[in-house]
Amino acid sequence: MRIWRCLGLAALLILSGCALNPSVRTTTEDNASLIFGFFDMKESPFELNCVKLTQGERSGIAYRQSCMTTYTGGLFFMENIPPMEYHIPFFQAGGKLHMISSSEKDLIKVPPKSLVYTGTFKYRVMDKNLAQVLKITPEKYGLDRVGSPGEKEVLKMLAKEVKDPRWKKRIQDRIGRLK
């Protein structure tokens, strides 16, 4: 019984450490970037609540992590991030945590002054038994890369949501360059 208590305490400490991650650092410098993407959740039994972004920079022992600006319709983004590596480890939908990846191969390199499109993904339920789906695990859903909406359409959605004139201009310039 004592071992179980110790294991439970260790798990609680680990989970509380995750909850105490410092926020992603943003910047107003001219070299700031914006990262964005889209999750098509139409076939999901859940609404999208939060897409987490982890910054490749520590504050003490923890990596900086924040929810990006996330819309239930699928759009997510974070503006004014400094150039460095980032990772999208998981998202929340329906109050449930959905793990995406913890692999270094999924790091996103964000160059200075850039708009980085992570892609459009469709949420796919893999277990049609709704009672089982509500007990979500990574094996119960999939995120498939899809082409629609494409980058141009997602940029148009993004242009309606950002407030900073600098980002509005960069987004309009990028839309103009896409076919």
mmCIF file of N, CA and C in Angstrom, residues 42-129:
data_model
loop_
_atom_site.group_PDB
_atom_site.id
_atom_site.type_symbol
_atom_site.label_atom_id
_atom_site.label_comp_id
_atom_site.label_asym_id
_atom_site.label_seq_id
_atom_site.Cartn_x
_atom_site.Cartn_y
_atom_site.Cartn_z
ATOM 1 N N LYS A 42 -15.527 18.620 -37.339
ATOM 2 C CA LYS A 42 -16.949 18.405 -37.665
ATOM 3 C C LYS A 42 -17.440 17.010 -37.301
ATOM 4 N N GLU A 43 -16.583 15.997 -37.415
ATOM 5 C CA GLU A 43 -17.005 14.630 -37.121
ATOM 6 C C GLU A 43 -16.675 14.210 -35.697
ATOM 7 N N SER A 44 -16.200 15.149 -34.910
ATOM 8 C CA SER A 44 -15.841 14.854 -33.529
ATOM 9 C C SER A 44 -17.048 15.043 -32.620
ATOM 10 N N PRO A 45 -17.160 14.245 -31.571
ATOM 11 C CA PRO A 45 -18.226 14.484 -30.593
ATOM 12 C C PRO A 45 -17.880 15.639 -29.643
ATOM 13 N N PHE A 46 -16.718 16.261 -29.851
ATOM 14 C CA PHE A 46 -16.227 17.308 -28.958
ATOM 15 C C PHE A 46 -16.011 18.621 -29.695
ATOM 16 N N GLU A 47 -16.064 19.728 -28.942
ATOM 17 C CA GLU A 47 -15.657 21.030 -29.477
ATOM 18 C C GLU A 47 -14.201 21.260 -29.107
ATOM 19 N N LEU A 48 -13.481 21.888 -30.001
ATOM 20 C CA LEU A 48 -12.081 22.223 -29.766
ATOM 21 C C LEU A 48 -12.004 23.337 -28.730
ATOM 22 N N ASN A 49 -11.192 23.125 -27.675
ATOM 23 C CA ASN A 49 -11.061 24.123 -26.610
ATOM 24 C C ASN A 49 -9.701 24.816 -26.617
ATOM 25 N N CYS A 50 -8.645 24.057 -26.878
ATOM 26 C CA CYS A 50 -7.292 24.592 -26.713
ATOM 27 C C CYS A 50 -6.320 23.757 -27.521
ATOM 28 N N VAL A 51 -5.442 24.429 -28.256
ATOM 29 C CA VAL A 51 -4.316 23.758 -28.901
ATOM 30 C C VAL A 51 -3.076 24.299 -28.196
ATOM 31 N N LYS A 52 -2.316 23.410 -27.571
ATOM 32 C CA LYS A 52 -1.156 23.802 -26.770
ATOM 33 C C LYS A 52 0.078 23.984 -27.649
ATOM 34 N N LEU A 53 0.844 24.999 -27.335
ATOM 35 C CA LEU A 53 2.119 25.275 -27.996
ATOM 36 C C LEU A 53 3.205 25.253 -26.939
ATOM 37 N N THR A 54 4.249 24.467 -27.176
ATOM 38 C CA THR A 54 5.399 24.411 -26.285
ATOM 39 C C THR A 54 6.565 25.095 -26.976
ATOM 40 N N GLN A 55 7.184 26.006 -26.269
ATOM 41 C CA GLN A 55 8.305 26.790 -26.788
ATOM 42 C C GLN A 55 9.600 26.075 -26.438
ATOM 43 N N GLY A 56 10.535 26.081 -27.370
ATOM 44 C CA GLY A 56 11.825 25.429 -27.151
ATOM 45 C C GLY A 56 12.719 26.252 -26.250
ATOM 46 N N GLU A 57 12.176 26.766 -25.193
ATOM 47 C CA GLU A 57 12.919 27.616 -24.261
ATOM 48 C C GLU A 57 12.406 27.304 -22.862
ATOM 49 N N ARG A 58 13.317 27.079 -21.984
ATOM 50 C CA ARG A 58 12.927 26.773 -20.606
ATOM 51 C C ARG A 58 12.871 28.030 -19.753
ATOM 52 N N SER A 59 12.048 27.936 -18.747
ATOM 53 C CA SER A 59 12.017 28.931 -17.694
ATOM 54 C C SER A 59 12.202 28.116 -16.421
ATOM 55 N N GLY A 60 13.409 28.123 -15.891
ATOM 56 C CA GLY A 60 13.738 27.219 -14.800
ATOM 57 C C GLY A 60 13.866 25.821 -15.364
ATOM 58 N N ILE A 61 13.128 24.864 -14.800
ATOM 59 C CA ILE A 61 13.223 23.488 -15.292
ATOM 60 C C ILE A 61 12.132 23.137 -16.294
ATOM 61 N N ALA A 62 11.135 23.994 -16.453
ATOM 62 C CA ALA A 62 9.991 23.679 -17.311
ATOM 63 C C ALA A 62 10.057 24.441 -18.631
ATOM 64 N N TYR A 63 9.591 23.782 -19.688
ATOM 65 C CA TYR A 63 9.456 24.457 -20.974
ATOM 66 C C TYR A 63 8.227 25.356 -20.921
ATOM 67 N N ARG A 64 8.291 26.459 -21.627
ATOM 68 C CA ARG A 64 7.171 27.393 -21.687
ATOM 69 C C ARG A 64 6.058 26.777 -22.540
ATOM 70 N N GLN A 65 4.813 26.902 -22.075
ATOM 71 C CA GLN A 65 3.693 26.288 -22.785
ATOM 72 C C GLN A 65 2.434 27.114 -22.568
ATOM 73 N N SER A 66 1.657 27.275 -23.626
ATOM 74 C CA SER A 66 0.395 28.029 -23.533
ATOM 75 C C SER A 66 -0.614 27.467 -24.516
ATOM 76 N N CYS A 67 -1.881 27.745 -24.223
ATOM 77 C CA CYS A 67 -2.926 27.519 -25.215
ATOM 78 C C CYS A 67 -2.770 28.612 -26.261
ATOM 79 N N MET A 68 -2.826 28.226 -27.516
ATOM 80 C CA MET A 68 -2.868 29.234 -28.569
ATOM 81 C C MET A 68 -4.282 29.809 -28.591
ATOM 82 N N THR A 69 -4.479 30.920 -29.277
ATOM 83 C CA THR A 69 -5.831 31.409 -29.506
ATOM 84 C C THR A 69 -6.517 30.317 -30.315
ATOM 85 N N THR A 70 -7.585 29.759 -29.777
ATOM 86 C CA THR A 70 -8.226 28.590 -30.373
ATOM 87 C C THR A 70 -9.713 28.847 -30.518
ATOM 88 N N TYR A 71 -10.241 28.595 -31.703
ATOM 89 C CA TYR A 71 -11.672 28.758 -31.972
ATOM 90 C C TYR A 71 -12.308 27.382 -32.144
ATOM 91 N N THR A 72 -13.535 27.226 -31.635
ATOM 92 C CA THR A 72 -14.212 25.939 -31.727
ATOM 93 C C THR A 72 -14.389 25.501 -33.182
ATOM 94 N N GLY A 73 -14.397 26.458 -34.113
ATOM 95 C CA GLY A 73 -14.519 26.133 -35.534
ATOM 96 C C GLY A 73 -13.276 25.479 -36.113
ATOM 97 N N GLY A 74 -12.148 25.495 -35.389
ATOM 98 C CA GLY A 74 -10.950 24.785 -35.842
ATOM 99 C C GLY A 74 -9.699 25.621 -35.988
ATOM 100 N N LEU A 75 -9.834 26.928 -36.138
ATOM 101 C CA LEU A 75 -8.675 27.798 -36.307
ATOM 102 C C LEU A 75 -7.914 27.925 -34.989
ATOM 103 N N PHE A 76 -6.579 27.869 -35.069
ATOM 104 C CA PHE A 76 -5.744 28.154 -33.907
ATOM 105 C C PHE A 76 -4.511 28.911 -34.369
ATOM 106 N N PHE A 77 -4.009 29.804 -33.499
ATOM 107 C CA PHE A 77 -2.815 30.581 -33.839
ATOM 108 C C PHE A 77 -2.219 31.233 -32.602
ATOM 109 N N MET A 78 -0.961 31.611 -32.725
ATOM 110 C CA MET A 78 -0.310 32.437 -31.713
ATOM 111 C C MET A 78 0.583 33.419 -32.447
ATOM 112 N N GLU A 79 0.368 34.692 -32.144
ATOM 113 C CA GLU A 79 1.147 35.745 -32.788
ATOM 114 C C GLU A 79 2.243 36.248 -31.859
ATOM 115 N N ASN A 80 3.203 36.921 -32.464
ATOM 116 C CA ASN A 80 4.302 37.571 -31.746
ATOM 117 C C ASN A 80 5.190 36.604 -30.972
ATOM 118 N N ILE A 81 5.472 35.466 -31.587
ATOM 119 C CA ILE A 81 6.386 34.520 -30.943
ATOM 120 C C ILE A 81 7.795 34.725 -31.495
ATOM 121 N N PRO A 82 8.802 34.599 -30.641
ATOM 122 C CA PRO A 82 10.171 34.756 -31.127
ATOM 123 C C PRO A 82 10.590 33.566 -31.987
ATOM 124 N N PRO A 83 11.495 33.791 -32.936
ATOM 125 C CA PRO A 83 11.962 32.685 -33.760
ATOM 126 C C PRO A 83 12.723 31.655 -32.917
ATOM 127 N N MET A 84 12.334 30.414 -33.023
ATOM 128 C CA MET A 84 12.989 29.278 -32.349
ATOM 129 C C MET A 84 12.191 28.028 -32.698
ATOM 130 N N GLU A 85 12.459 26.931 -32.030
ATOM 131 C CA GLU A 85 11.701 25.702 -32.256
ATOM 132 C C GLU A 85 10.490 25.647 -31.324
ATOM 133 N N TYR A 86 9.405 25.085 -31.870
ATOM 134 C CA TYR A 86 8.156 24.924 -31.126
ATOM 135 C C TYR A 86 7.646 23.511 -31.334
ATOM 136 N N HIS A 87 6.665 23.142 -30.520
ATOM 137 C CA HIS A 87 6.074 21.817 -30.610
ATOM 138 C C HIS A 87 4.602 21.928 -30.219
ATOM 139 N N ILE A 88 3.754 21.186 -30.899
ATOM 140 C CA ILE A 88 2.329 21.121 -30.534
ATOM 141 C C ILE A 88 2.097 19.704 -30.000
ATOM 142 N N PRO A 89 2.180 19.537 -28.663
ATOM 143 C CA PRO A 89 2.123 18.191 -28.100
ATOM 144 C C PRO A 89 0.720 17.619 -27.937
ATOM 145 N N PHE A 90 -0.261 18.482 -27.712
ATOM 146 C CA PHE A 90 -1.623 17.991 -27.512
ATOM 147 C C PHE A 90 -2.626 19.115 -27.669
ATOM 148 N N PHE A 91 -3.892 18.720 -27.693
ATOM 149 C CA PHE A 91 -4.976 19.692 -27.722
ATOM 150 C C PHE A 91 -6.073 19.199 -26.787
ATOM 151 N N GLN A 92 -6.955 20.112 -26.430
ATOM 152 C CA GLN A 92 -8.086 19.762 -25.584
ATOM 153 C C GLN A 92 -9.359 19.941 -26.392
ATOM 154 N N ALA A 93 -10.225 18.956 -26.288
ATOM 155 C CA ALA A 93 -11.534 19.013 -26.941
ATOM 156 C C ALA A 93 -12.511 18.310 -26.019
ATOM 157 N N GLY A 94 -13.631 18.968 -25.776
ATOM 158 C CA GLY A 94 -14.627 18.386 -24.875
ATOM 159 C C GLY A 94 -14.098 18.199 -23.468
ATOM 160 N N GLY A 95 -13.145 19.027 -23.064
ATOM 161 C CA GLY A 95 -12.567 18.905 -21.734
ATOM 162 C C GLY A 95 -11.629 17.726 -21.589
ATOM 163 N N LYS A 96 -11.317 17.065 -22.684
ATOM 164 C CA LYS A 96 -10.438 15.905 -22.656
ATOM 165 C C LYS A 96 -9.132 16.226 -23.373
ATOM 166 N N LEU A 97 -8.049 15.709 -22.846
ATOM 167 C CA LEU A 97 -6.730 15.916 -23.412
ATOM 168 C C LEU A 97 -6.474 14.893 -24.510
ATOM 169 N N HIS A 98 -6.074 15.365 -25.676
ATOM 170 C CA HIS A 98 -5.760 14.504 -26.810
ATOM 171 C C HIS A 98 -4.277 14.667 -27.134
ATOM 172 N N MET A 99 -3.507 13.627 -26.903
ATOM 173 C CA MET A 99 -2.072 13.671 -27.172
ATOM 174 C C MET A 99 -1.843 13.585 -28.677
ATOM 175 N N ILE A 100 -0.961 14.451 -29.188
ATOM 176 C CA ILE A 100 -0.610 14.423 -30.601
ATOM 177 C C ILE A 100 0.720 13.721 -30.768
ATOM 178 N N SER A 101 1.754 14.281 -30.137
ATOM 179 C CA SER A 101 3.084 13.719 -30.306
ATOM 180 C C SER A 101 4.019 14.257 -29.237
ATOM 181 N N SER A 102 4.981 13.448 -28.890
ATOM 182 C CA SER A 102 6.038 13.909 -27.994
ATOM 183 C C SER A 102 7.392 13.718 -28.672
ATOM 184 N N SER A 103 7.368 13.497 -29.968
ATOM 185 C CA SER A 103 8.586 13.193 -30.707
ATOM 186 C C SER A 103 9.326 14.444 -31.159
ATOM 187 N N GLU A 104 10.646 14.391 -31.074
ATOM 188 C CA GLU A 104 11.472 15.509 -31.541
ATOM 189 C C GLU A 104 11.334 15.724 -33.041
ATOM 190 N N LYS A 105 10.953 14.691 -33.780
ATOM 191 C CA LYS A 105 10.805 14.835 -35.235
ATOM 192 C C LYS A 105 9.650 15.776 -35.595
ATOM 193 N N ASP A 106 8.788 16.049 -34.627
ATOM 194 C CA ASP A 106 7.650 16.924 -34.866
ATOM 195 C C ASP A 106 7.888 18.373 -34.427
ATOM 196 N N LEU A 107 9.154 18.706 -34.148
ATOM 197 C CA LEU A 107 9.479 20.092 -33.811
ATOM 198 C C LEU A 107 9.239 20.980 -35.025
ATOM 199 N N ILE A 108 8.779 22.189 -34.774
ATOM 200 C CA ILE A 108 8.489 23.147 -35.841
ATOM 201 C C ILE A 108 9.497 24.276 -35.721
ATOM 202 N N LYS A 109 10.316 24.440 -36.746
ATOM 203 C CA LYS A 109 11.292 25.529 -36.753
ATOM 204 C C LYS A 109 10.594 26.795 -37.258
ATOM 205 N N VAL A 110 10.619 27.833 -36.438
ATOM 206 C CA VAL A 110 9.949 29.088 -36.775
ATOM 207 C C VAL A 110 11.015 30.142 -37.050
ATOM 208 N N PRO A 111 11.190 30.512 -38.333
ATOM 209 C CA PRO A 111 12.176 31.542 -38.680
ATOM 210 C C PRO A 111 11.681 32.947 -38.315
ATOM 211 N N PRO A 112 12.574 33.923 -38.297
ATOM 212 C CA PRO A 112 12.163 35.300 -37.997
ATOM 213 C C PRO A 112 11.175 35.840 -39.036
ATOM 214 N N LYS A 113 10.277 36.691 -38.586
ATOM 215 C CA LYS A 113 9.310 37.407 -39.433
ATOM 216 C C LYS A 113 8.466 36.494 -40.305
ATOM 217 N N SER A 114 8.119 35.335 -39.804
ATOM 218 C CA SER A 114 7.440 34.369 -40.668
ATOM 219 C C SER A 114 6.010 34.094 -40.214
ATOM 220 N N LEU A 115 5.231 33.614 -41.164
ATOM 221 C CA LEU A 115 3.918 33.041 -40.910
ATOM 222 C C LEU A 115 4.106 31.546 -41.127
ATOM 223 N N VAL A 116 3.960 30.756 -40.088
ATOM 224 C CA VAL A 116 4.209 29.319 -40.202
ATOM 225 C C VAL A 116 2.873 28.578 -40.123
ATOM 226 N N TYR A 117 2.526 27.941 -41.236
ATOM 227 C CA TYR A 117 1.289 27.165 -41.340
ATOM 228 C C TYR A 117 1.608 25.722 -40.964
ATOM 229 N N THR A 118 0.987 25.234 -39.889
ATOM 230 C CA THR A 118 1.253 23.866 -39.442
ATOM 231 C C THR A 118 0.445 22.843 -40.226
ATOM 232 N N GLY A 119 -0.592 23.289 -40.927
ATOM 233 C CA GLY A 119 -1.402 22.401 -41.740
ATOM 234 C C GLY A 119 -2.850 22.354 -41.296
ATOM 235 N N THR A 120 -3.632 21.618 -42.073
ATOM 236 C CA THR A 120 -5.039 21.373 -41.768
ATOM 237 C C THR A 120 -5.173 19.880 -41.491
ATOM 238 N N PHE A 121 -5.834 19.561 -40.396
ATOM 239 C CA PHE A 121 -5.991 18.173 -39.979
ATOM 240 C C PHE A 121 -7.459 17.897 -39.682
ATOM 241 N N LYS A 122 -7.895 16.706 -40.036
ATOM 242 C CA LYS A 122 -9.277 16.295 -39.779
ATOM 243 C C LYS A 122 -9.271 15.303 -38.622
ATOM 244 N N TYR A 123 -10.115 15.589 -37.638
ATOM 245 C CA TYR A 123 -10.290 14.704 -36.494
ATOM 246 C C TYR A 123 -11.139 13.529 -36.957
ATOM 247 N N ARG A 124 -10.658 12.339 -36.736
ATOM 248 C CA ARG A 124 -11.362 11.136 -37.160
ATOM 249 C C ARG A 124 -11.559 10.219 -35.954
ATOM 250 N N VAL A 125 -12.813 9.901 -35.663
ATOM 251 C CA VAL A 125 -13.127 8.959 -34.589
ATOM 252 C C VAL A 125 -12.825 7.565 -35.119
ATOM 253 N N MET A 126 -12.035 6.818 -34.382
ATOM 254 C CA MET A 126 -11.664 5.475 -34.819
ATOM 255 C C MET A 126 -12.505 4.403 -34.146
ATOM 256 N N ASP A 127 -13.146 4.734 -33.037
ATOM 257 C CA ASP A 127 -14.000 3.794 -32.317
ATOM 258 C C ASP A 127 -15.397 4.397 -32.318
ATOM 259 N N LYS A 128 -16.303 3.822 -33.077
ATOM 260 C CA LYS A 128 -17.641 4.396 -33.256
ATOM 261 C C LYS A 128 -18.552 4.219 -32.039
ATOM 262 N N ASN A 129 -18.117 3.445 -31.039
ATOM 263 C CA ASN A 129 -18.896 3.265 -29.828
ATOM 264 C C ASN A 129 -18.747 4.538 -28.995
#
